[in-house]
CSV table of C-alpha atoms and ligand atoms in Angstrom, one decimal:
chain,number,residue,atom,x,y,z
Z,78,MET,CA,-13.5,10.8,27.4
Z,79,SER,CA,-17.2,10.3,27.7
Z,80,GLU,CA,-18.8,6.9,27.4
Z,81,GLN,CA,-16.6,4.5,25.4
Z,82,GLN,CA,-18.0,4.1,21.9
Z,83,ASP,CA,-18.0,0.9,19.9
Z,84,ARG,CA,-14.6,0.0,18.6
Z,85,ILE,CA,-13.9,0.7,14.9
Z,86,PHE,CA,-11.4,-1.8,13.5
Z,87,LEU,CA,-8.9,-1.2,10.8
Z,88,SER,CA,-10.4,-4.0,8.6
Z,89,ALA,CA,-13.2,-6.2,9.9
Z,90,PRO,CA,-14.6,-9.4,8.3
Z,91,HIS,CA,-17.8,-8.7,6.4
Z,92,MET,CA,-19.9,-11.8,5.6
Z,93,SER,CA,-22.4,-11.9,2.7
Z,94,GLY,CA,-24.9,-14.3,4.3
Z,95,ASN,CA,-24.4,-16.9,1.5
Z,96,GLU,CA,-21.4,-18.5,3.3
Z,97,GLN,CA,-23.8,-20.6,5.5
Z,98,THR,CA,-25.5,-22.1,2.4
Z,99,TYR,CA,-22.2,-23.6,1.2
Z,100,ILE,CA,-21.2,-24.7,4.7
Z,101,HIS,CA,-24.5,-26.4,5.1
Z,102,GLU,CA,-24.0,-28.1,1.8
Z,103,ALA,CA,-20.7,-29.5,3.1
Z,104,PHE,CA,-22.4,-30.7,6.3
Z,105,ASP,CA,-25.3,-32.3,4.4
Z,106,GLN,CA,-22.9,-34.3,2.3
Z,107,ASN,CA,-20.8,-35.0,5.4
Z,108,TRP,CA,-17.9,-33.5,3.3
Z,109,ILE,CA,-16.2,-32.0,6.3
Z,110,ALA,CA,-12.8,-33.5,5.5
Z,111,PRO,CA,-10.3,-31.6,3.3
Z,112,LEU,CA,-11.3,-31.4,-0.3
Z,113,GLY,CA,-14.7,-31.8,-1.8
Z,114,ASN,CA,-17.1,-29.8,-3.8
Z,115,ASN,CA,-16.6,-26.4,-2.2
Z,116,VAL,CA,-12.8,-26.6,-2.7
Z,117,ASN,CA,-13.2,-27.4,-6.4
Z,118,ALA,CA,-15.9,-24.8,-6.9
Z,119,LEU,CA,-13.9,-22.1,-5.2
Z,120,GLU,CA,-10.9,-22.9,-7.3
Z,121,GLU,CA,-12.9,-22.7,-10.5
Z,122,ALA,CA,-14.7,-19.5,-9.4
Z,123,LEU,CA,-11.4,-17.8,-8.4
Z,124,ALA,CA,-9.7,-18.8,-11.7
Z,125,ALA,CA,-12.7,-17.5,-13.7
Z,126,TYR,CA,-12.8,-14.3,-11.7
Z,127,SER,CA,-9.1,-13.6,-12.2
Z,128,GLY,CA,-9.0,-14.7,-15.8
Z,129,VAL,CA,-6.3,-17.4,-15.4
Z,130,GLU,CA,-6.1,-21.1,-16.2
Z,131,GLY,CA,-6.3,-22.3,-12.6
Z,132,ALA,CA,-6.2,-21.8,-8.9
Z,133,ALA,CA,-5.1,-23.9,-5.9
Z,134,VAL,CA,-6.7,-22.9,-2.6
Z,135,LEU,CA,-4.5,-23.4,0.4
Z,136,SER,CA,-4.4,-22.8,4.2
Z,137,SER,CA,-2.9,-19.4,3.9
Z,138,GLY,CA,-1.3,-16.8,1.6
Z,139,THR,CA,2.0,-17.5,3.2
Z,140,ALA,CA,1.7,-21.2,2.3
Z,141,ALA,CA,1.0,-20.1,-1.3
Z,142,ILE,CA,4.2,-18.1,-1.5
Z,143,HIS,CA,6.1,-21.0,0.1
Z,144,LEU,CA,4.8,-23.5,-2.5
Z,145,ALA,CA,5.5,-21.0,-5.3
Z,146,LEU,CA,9.1,-20.9,-4.2
Z,147,ARG,CA,9.2,-24.7,-4.1
Z,148,GLN,CA,7.8,-24.9,-7.6
Z,149,LEU,CA,10.5,-22.6,-8.9
Z,150,GLY,CA,13.2,-24.8,-7.3
Z,151,VAL,CA,14.4,-22.2,-4.8
Z,152,GLY,CA,16.4,-23.9,-2.1
Z,153,GLU,CA,19.3,-23.6,0.4
Z,154,GLY,CA,21.6,-20.7,-0.4
Z,155,ASP,CA,19.7,-19.4,-3.4
Z,156,VAL,CA,18.9,-15.7,-3.6
Z,157,VAL,CA,15.3,-14.4,-3.8
Z,158,PHE,CA,14.4,-10.7,-4.3
Z,159,CYS,CA,11.4,-9.2,-2.4
Z,160,SER,CA,9.7,-5.9,-2.0
Z,161,SER,CA,11.0,-4.3,1.2
Z,162,LEU,CA,7.8,-2.4,2.1
Z,163,THR,CA,5.5,-5.2,3.0
Z,164,PHE,CA,4.1,-7.5,5.7
Z,165,VAL,CA,6.7,-10.0,6.9
Z,166,ALA,CA,4.6,-12.9,5.4
Z,167,SER,CA,5.9,-11.9,1.9
Z,168,ALA,CA,9.4,-12.9,2.8
Z,169,ASN,CA,9.2,-15.5,5.6
Z,170,PRO,CA,8.9,-18.3,3.0
Z,171,ILE,CA,12.3,-17.3,1.6
Z,172,LEU,CA,13.7,-18.1,5.0
Z,173,TYR,CA,11.7,-21.4,5.3
Z,174,GLN,CA,13.6,-22.5,2.1
Z,175,GLY,CA,17.0,-21.5,3.5
Z,176,ALA,CA,17.4,-19.0,0.8
Z,177,ARG,CA,18.9,-15.5,1.1
Z,178,PRO,CA,16.6,-12.5,0.7
Z,179,VAL,CA,17.6,-9.3,-1.2
Z,180,LEU,CA,15.2,-6.4,-0.5
Z,181,VAL,CA,14.1,-3.9,-3.0
Z,182,ASP,CA,12.7,-0.4,-2.3
Z,183,SER,CA,9.4,1.2,-3.5
Z,184,GLU,CA,8.8,4.0,-6.0
Z,185,PRO,CA,6.8,7.1,-5.0
Z,186,GLU,CA,4.1,6.6,-7.7
Z,187,THR,CA,2.8,3.2,-6.5
Z,188,TRP,CA,4.5,2.7,-3.1
Z,189,ASN,CA,5.5,-0.7,-4.7
Z,190,MET,CA,8.7,-2.1,-6.1
Z,191,SER,CA,10.8,0.4,-7.9
Z,192,PRO,CA,11.7,-0.8,-11.4
Z,193,ALA,CA,14.8,1.3,-11.3
Z,194,ALA,CA,16.0,-0.3,-8.0
Z,195,LEU,CA,15.1,-3.8,-9.4
Z,196,GLU,CA,17.2,-3.1,-12.5
Z,197,ARG,CA,20.2,-2.1,-10.4
Z,198,ALA,CA,19.8,-5.1,-8.1
Z,199,LEU,CA,19.5,-7.6,-11.0
Z,200,GLY,CA,22.5,-6.0,-12.8
Z,201,ASP,CA,24.7,-6.5,-9.7
Z,202,ALA,CA,23.4,-10.0,-9.2
Z,203,GLU,CA,24.2,-11.0,-12.8
Z,204,GLU,CA,27.7,-9.6,-12.4
Z,205,ARG,CA,28.2,-11.7,-9.3
Z,206,GLY,CA,26.7,-14.7,-11.0
Z,207,GLU,CA,24.0,-14.8,-8.4
Z,208,LEU,CA,20.7,-14.1,-10.2
Z,209,PRO,CA,17.7,-14.8,-8.0
Z,210,GLY,CA,15.6,-17.9,-8.2
Z,211,ALA,CA,12.5,-15.6,-8.0
Z,212,VAL,CA,11.4,-12.0,-7.5
Z,213,ILE,CA,8.5,-11.5,-5.1
Z,214,VAL,CA,6.6,-8.3,-6.0
Z,215,VAL,CA,4.0,-7.0,-3.6
Z,216,ASN,CA,0.8,-5.0,-4.4
Z,217,LEU,CA,0.5,-2.9,-1.3
Z,218,TYR,CA,-2.9,-1.9,0.2
Z,219,GLY,CA,-4.6,-2.9,-3.0
Z,220,GLN,CA,-2.5,-0.9,-5.4
Z,221,SER,CA,-0.9,-2.9,-8.2
Z,222,ALA,CA,2.9,-2.5,-8.6
Z,223,ARG,CA,4.0,-1.3,-12.0
Z,224,MET,CA,3.8,-4.9,-13.2
Z,225,ASP,CA,4.4,-4.4,-16.9
Z,226,ALA,CA,7.7,-2.7,-16.3
Z,227,LEU,CA,8.8,-5.1,-13.5
Z,228,MET,CA,7.9,-8.1,-15.7
Z,229,GLU,CA,9.9,-6.7,-18.6
Z,230,VAL,CA,13.0,-6.2,-16.3
Z,231,CYS,CA,12.7,-9.8,-14.9
Z,232,ARG,CA,12.1,-11.4,-18.3
Z,233,GLY,CA,15.2,-9.6,-19.5
Z,234,TYR,CA,17.2,-11.6,-17.0
Z,235,GLY,CA,15.1,-14.8,-17.3
Z,236,VAL,CA,14.0,-14.5,-13.6
Z,237,PRO,CA,10.5,-15.8,-12.6
Z,238,VAL,CA,8.1,-13.6,-10.7
Z,239,ILE,CA,5.8,-14.3,-7.8
Z,240,GLU,CA,3.1,-11.6,-7.5
Z,241,ASP,CA,2.0,-11.2,-3.9
Z,242,ALA,CA,-1.5,-10.0,-4.4
Z,243,ALA,CA,-2.6,-10.8,-0.9
Z,244,GLU,CA,-3.8,-7.3,-0.4
Z,245,SER,CA,-5.0,-6.6,-4.0
Z,246,LEU,CA,-7.6,-9.2,-4.8
Z,247,GLY,CA,-10.3,-7.5,-6.9
Z,248,SER,CA,-7.9,-4.7,-8.1
Z,249,GLU,CA,-7.0,-4.1,-11.8
Z,250,TYR,CA,-4.0,-3.1,-13.7
Z,251,LEU,CA,-4.0,-2.4,-17.5
Z,252,GLY,CA,-7.4,-4.0,-17.8
Z,253,ARG,CA,-6.4,-7.2,-16.1
Z,254,LYS,CA,-7.0,-8.5,-12.6
Z,255,SER,CA,-4.3,-8.0,-10.1
Z,256,GLY,CA,-2.4,-11.2,-9.3
Z,257,THR,CA,-2.3,-12.4,-12.9
Z,258,PHE,CA,0.9,-10.7,-14.1
Z,259,GLY,CA,3.5,-12.9,-12.4
Z,260,ASP,CA,4.3,-16.5,-13.2
Z,261,PHE,CA,2.4,-17.2,-9.9
Z,262,GLY,CA,-0.1,-15.0,-8.2
Z,263,VAL,CA,-0.8,-15.2,-4.4
Z,264,PHE,CA,-4.1,-14.3,-2.7
Z,265,SER,CA,-4.9,-14.3,1.0
Z,266,PHE,CA,-8.3,-14.9,2.7
Z,267,ASN,CA,-6.9,-13.9,6.2
Z,268,GLY,CA,-9.5,-12.3,8.6
Z,269,ASN,CA,-8.4,-8.8,7.8
Z,270,LYS,CA,-8.3,-9.0,4.0
Z,271,ILE,CA,-10.9,-7.6,1.6
Z,272,ILE,CA,-12.7,-11.0,1.6
Z,273,THR,CA,-12.0,-13.7,4.2
Z,274,THR,CA,-12.5,-17.4,4.9
Z,275,SER,CA,-11.3,-16.7,8.5
Z,276,GLY,CA,-8.0,-18.0,7.2
Z,277,GLY,CA,-6.8,-19.2,3.8
Z,278,GLY,CA,-5.0,-18.4,0.6
Z,279,ALA,CA,-4.6,-19.3,-3.0
Z,280,LEU,CA,-2.0,-19.7,-5.7
Z,281,VAL,CA,-3.1,-18.8,-9.2
Z,282,SER,CA,-1.3,-19.4,-12.5
Z,283,ASN,CA,-1.7,-20.2,-16.2
Z,284,ASP,CA,0.5,-23.2,-15.6
Z,285,VAL,CA,-2.0,-25.9,-14.7
Z,286,GLU,CA,0.7,-28.5,-14.3
Z,287,ALA,CA,2.5,-26.4,-11.7
Z,288,LEU,CA,-0.9,-26.0,-9.9
Z,289,ASP,CA,-1.4,-29.8,-9.9
Z,290,ARG,CA,2.1,-30.1,-8.3
Z,291,THR,CA,1.1,-27.4,-5.8
Z,292,ARG,CA,-1.9,-29.5,-4.7
Z,293,PHE,CA,0.4,-32.5,-4.5
Z,294,LEU,CA,3.0,-30.7,-2.3
Z,295,ALA,CA,0.2,-29.3,-0.2
Z,296,THR,CA,-1.1,-32.8,0.7
Z,297,GLN,CA,2.2,-34.2,2.1
Z,298,ALA,CA,3.6,-35.0,-1.4
Z,299,ARG,CA,1.6,-38.2,-1.2
Z,300,GLU,CA,2.1,-40.3,-4.3
Z,301,PRO,CA,-0.7,-42.4,-5.7
Z,302,ALA,CA,-0.1,-45.8,-4.0
Z,303,LEU,CA,-2.4,-47.7,-1.7
Z,304,HIS,CA,0.3,-47.6,1.0
Z,305,TYR,CA,1.1,-43.9,0.6
Z,306,GLN,CA,4.4,-43.5,-1.1
Z,307,HIS,CA,6.7,-40.5,-0.4
Z,308,SER,CA,9.8,-39.4,-2.3
Z,309,GLU,CA,10.1,-35.7,-1.3
Z,310,VAL,CA,9.1,-33.4,1.5
Z,311,GLY,CA,5.5,-32.2,1.5
Z,312,TYR,CA,3.2,-30.0,3.6
Z,313,ASN,CA,-0.3,-30.0,5.0
Z,314,TYR,CA,-1.4,-26.8,3.3
Z,315,ARG,CA,-4.7,-27.6,1.7
Z,316,MET,CA,-7.8,-25.6,2.4
Z,317,SER,CA,-10.6,-27.5,4.1
Z,318,ASN,CA,-14.0,-28.0,2.4
Z,319,ILE,CA,-15.8,-26.0,5.2
Z,320,VAL,CA,-13.5,-23.1,4.9
Z,321,ALA,CA,-13.8,-23.1,1.1
Z,322,GLY,CA,-17.6,-22.8,1.6
Z,323,VAL,CA,-17.0,-19.5,3.3
Z,324,GLY,CA,-14.8,-18.5,0.4
Z,325,ARG,CA,-17.5,-19.2,-2.2
Z,326,GLY,CA,-19.9,-16.9,-0.3
Z,327,GLN,CA,-17.3,-14.2,-0.1
Z,328,LEU,CA,-16.1,-14.3,-3.7
Z,329,GLU,CA,-19.7,-13.6,-4.8
Z,330,VAL,CA,-19.6,-10.2,-3.2
Z,331,LEU,CA,-16.0,-9.3,-3.9
Z,332,ASP,CA,-16.8,-6.6,-6.5
Z,333,GLU,CA,-19.3,-5.1,-4.0
Z,334,ARG,CA,-16.6,-5.1,-1.4
Z,335,VAL,CA,-14.2,-3.3,-3.7
Z,336,ALA,CA,-16.9,-0.6,-4.4
Z,337,GLN,CA,-17.5,-0.2,-0.7
Z,338,ARG,CA,-13.8,0.2,0.2
Z,339,ARG,CA,-13.3,2.7,-2.6
Z,340,ALA,CA,-16.3,4.7,-1.3
Z,341,VAL,CA,-14.6,4.7,2.1
Z,342,PHE,CA,-11.4,6.0,0.5
Z,343,ALA,CA,-13.3,8.7,-1.4
Z,344,ARG,CA,-15.0,10.0,1.8
Z,345,TYR,CA,-11.6,10.3,3.5
Z,346,TYR,CA,-10.1,11.9,0.5
Z,347,GLU,CA,-12.9,14.5,0.3
Z,348,ALA,CA,-12.6,15.4,3.9
Z,349,LEU,CA,-8.9,15.4,4.4
Z,350,SER,CA,-6.9,15.8,1.2
Z,351,GLY,CA,-7.0,19.6,1.4
Z,352,ARG,CA,-5.2,19.6,4.8
Z,353,PRO,CA,-1.6,20.9,4.8
Z,354,GLY,CA,1.0,18.1,4.6
Z,355,VAL,CA,-1.5,15.4,3.9
Z,356,ALA,CA,-0.9,13.1,0.8
Z,357,PHE,CA,-3.0,10.1,0.0
Z,358,MET,CA,-1.6,6.9,-1.5
Z,359,PRO,CA,-1.7,7.5,-5.3
Z,360,GLU,CA,-3.5,5.3,-7.8
Z,361,LEU,CA,-1.4,4.8,-10.8
Z,362,GLU,CA,-3.0,5.7,-14.1
Z,363,GLY,CA,-4.3,2.5,-15.8
Z,364,SER,CA,-4.9,0.8,-12.5
Z,365,LYS,CA,-7.9,0.4,-10.2
Z,366,SER,CA,-7.0,-0.2,-6.6
Z,367,ASN,CA,-9.4,-2.1,-4.3
Z,368,ARG,CA,-8.4,0.4,-1.6
Z,369,TRP,CA,-8.1,-2.4,0.9
Z,370,LEU,CA,-6.8,0.1,3.4
Z,371,THR,CA,-6.9,3.9,3.0
Z,372,ALA,CA,-3.2,5.0,3.4
Z,373,LEU,CA,-1.8,8.5,3.6
Z,374,THR,CA,1.3,10.3,4.7
Z,375,VAL,CA,1.4,13.3,7.0
Z,376,ASP,CA,4.3,15.7,7.0
Z,377,PRO,CA,4.4,17.0,10.5
Z,378,GLU,CA,6.3,20.2,9.6
Z,379,LYS,CA,3.4,21.3,7.4
Z,380,ALA,CA,0.6,19.6,9.2
Z,381,GLY,CA,1.5,20.5,12.7
Z,382,VAL,CA,0.7,17.0,13.8
Z,383,SER,CA,2.4,13.7,13.1
Z,384,HIS,CA,1.0,10.4,11.9
Z,385,LEU,CA,1.6,9.0,15.4
Z,386,ASP,CA,-0.4,11.9,16.9
Z,387,ILE,CA,-3.3,10.9,14.7
Z,388,ILE,CA,-3.0,7.2,15.6
Z,389,GLU,CA,-2.9,8.0,19.3
Z,390,ALA,CA,-5.8,10.4,19.1
Z,391,LEU,CA,-7.9,7.8,17.3
Z,392,GLY,CA,-6.8,5.1,19.8
Z,393,ALA,CA,-8.2,7.3,22.6
Z,394,GLU,CA,-11.6,7.2,20.9
Z,395,ASN,CA,-11.5,3.4,20.5
Z,396,ILE,CA,-10.6,3.6,16.8
Z,397,GLU,CA,-7.8,1.4,15.4
Z,398,ALA,CA,-5.3,2.9,13.0
Z,399,ARG,CA,-1.7,1.8,12.2
Z,400,PRO,CA,1.5,3.1,10.7
Z,401,VAL,CA,2.4,2.0,7.2
Z,402,TRP,CA,4.4,-1.3,7.1
Z,403,LYS,CA,7.8,-1.0,8.6
Z,404,SER,CA,10.0,-2.1,5.7
Z,405,LEU,CA,11.7,-5.4,6.0
Z,406,HIS,CA,15.2,-3.9,5.7
Z,407,LEU,CA,14.5,-2.0,9.0
Z,408,GLN,CA,13.4,-5.2,10.8
Z,409,PRO,CA,15.8,-7.0,13.1
Z,410,LEU,CA,15.0,-10.3,11.4
Z,411,PHE,CA,16.6,-9.0,8.2
Z,412,GLU,CA,19.5,-7.2,9.7
Z,413,GLY,CA,22.5,-7.2,7.3
Z,414,VAL,CA,20.5,-8.2,4.3
Z,415,ALA,CA,21.3,-6.4,1.0
Z,416,TYR,CA,18.9,-3.6,0.2
Z,417,TYR,CA,18.5,-1.5,-3.0
Z,418,PRO,CA,16.9,1.9,-2.5
Z,419,HIS,CA,14.9,3.6,-5.3
Z,420,GLU,CA,17.9,5.9,-5.9
Z,421,GLU,CA,21.3,6.0,-4.3
Z,422,GLY,CA,20.7,7.9,-1.1
Z,423,TRP,CA,16.9,8.0,-1.4
Z,424,SER,CA,14.9,5.2,0.3
Z,425,VAL,CA,11.2,5.8,-0.5
Z,426,SER,CA,10.0,3.1,1.9
Z,427,ASP,CA,11.8,4.7,4.8
Z,428,GLU,CA,9.9,7.9,4.2
Z,429,LEU,CA,6.6,6.1,3.8
Z,430,PHE,CA,7.1,4.4,7.2
Z,431,ARG,CA,8.3,7.6,8.8
Z,432,TYR,CA,5.1,9.6,7.7
Z,433,GLY,CA,2.5,7.0,6.7
Z,434,LEU,CA,-0.6,5.6,8.4
Z,435,CYS,CA,-3.6,3.5,7.5
Z,436,LEU,CA,-7.2,4.5,8.5
Z,437,PRO,CA,-10.0,2.2,9.3
Z,438,SER,CA,-11.3,0.9,6.0
Z,439,SER,CA,-13.8,-1.9,6.6
Z,440,SER,CA,-16.4,-2.4,3.8
Z,441,SER,CA,-19.0,-2.7,6.6
Z,442,MET,CA,-18.1,0.7,8.1
Z,443,THR,CA,-21.1,3.1,8.3
Z,444,GLU,CA,-20.9,6.7,7.3
Z,445,GLY,CA,-21.5,7.6,11.0
Z,446,GLU,CA,-18.5,5.6,12.0
Z,447,GLN,CA,-16.4,7.2,9.3
Z,448,ASP,CA,-17.6,10.6,10.5
Z,449,ARG,CA,-16.2,9.7,13.9
Z,450,VAL,CA,-12.8,9.0,12.4
Z,451,ILE,CA,-12.8,12.1,10.3
Z,452,GLY,CA,-13.9,14.2,13.2
Z,453,VAL,CA,-11.0,13.1,15.3
Z,454,VAL,CA,-8.4,13.8,12.6
Z,455,GLU,CA,-9.9,17.1,11.7
Z,456,GLY,CA,-9.9,18.1,15.3
Z,457,LEU,CA,-6.1,17.7,15.4
Z,458,PHE,CA,-5.7,20.2,12.5
Z,459,GLU,CA,-7.9,22.9,14.0
M,111,PLP,C1,-1.8,-11.0,4.5
M,111,PLP,C2,-0.6,-11.0,3.7
M,111,PLP,C3,0.1,-12.1,3.4
M,111,PLP,C4,-0.1,-13.5,4.0
M,111,PLP,O1,-1.3,-14.0,3.9
M,111,PLP,P1,-1.8,-15.0,5.0
M,111,PLP,O2,-3.0,-15.6,4.4
M,111,PLP,O3,-2.1,-14.2,6.3
M,111,PLP,O4,-0.7,-16.0,5.2
M,111,PLP,C5,1.2,-12.1,2.5
M,111,PLP,N1,1.6,-10.9,2.0
M,111,PLP,C6,0.9,-9.7,2.2
M,111,PLP,C7,1.4,-8.5,1.6
M,111,PLP,C8,-0.1,-9.7,3.1
M,111,PLP,O5,-0.7,-8.6,3.4
């Protein structure tokens, strides 16, 4: 290799420049402590953007999932369903609550939860008298799950839905913003997401009472008494006023970031979709993905190279790429957990992990940087 070129990251933070204004505001008012104007303003702006009644901003997306489970009364020994093809953060809060996960496969059209597998899993659960306390549906890499079908199945059994939209902020489905279909929606502002506060998350809902209770649980379940009264266990999960200032500056440019990520996807698609064995993550009709990460599968029999060959070749050029999430049912942490494949004998998420990779997709990526990535991948096909 010649001289080492600058590293290209999978998904780098991309500031708007307005973040400093809101941080300074907090400093000027000496409103450094948790809560304050930035927190309130970010909650209002996020609810308005999403088209829901309210939002509670928190220290992480994981905290939001945890508090959603608490709201729904999920506790020791309860069952909770979750998409299997996801980052572990979707399911860790199930374990925090001492509940038992059941993992559900993806469908090929969205890479997200298979309505057919969910239907089978709920049917079995009803028969055993063990309906889940919640179903956690994940919108992977920006693509919405088939939320209308999934909601209909869950409503049929009276089971509430937590929509993990940590990766799909800014995406749309059937004309509505992603994250607004479930009883609760979860967003993340972690450093690698489409917008970031360096770390943070949010719970959104049309149930404003539940959101008030979320804020209460997130501040140590502190009851309004001079001496601080406590009757139940709480958490320290609130977002600080400084961090919320970053969030305000970021939310202002969210639509721009979606357009930039979609442009990154379009350039990859144009350059690589004609290669043998290559298939890009689909975009379901009626949906608009934020294309947080460009994901694709490579069939090595047809392509002559594997997804791991590509990741390795990119790595040698100081470019970060990664396999698609390793499904939770394949993780040692969830060994022995019940799993429902898309069809008997056909696990879609296993195939996506076996062949899938994510390419660098930062909104700040230049065309020159993207040409570097494309050049390496094309080189392997020559
Ligand atoms: C990032 C992510 C989370 C967790 O968000 P944090 O803010 O990092 O806690 C949850 N689910 C999915 C699918 C994610 O990608």
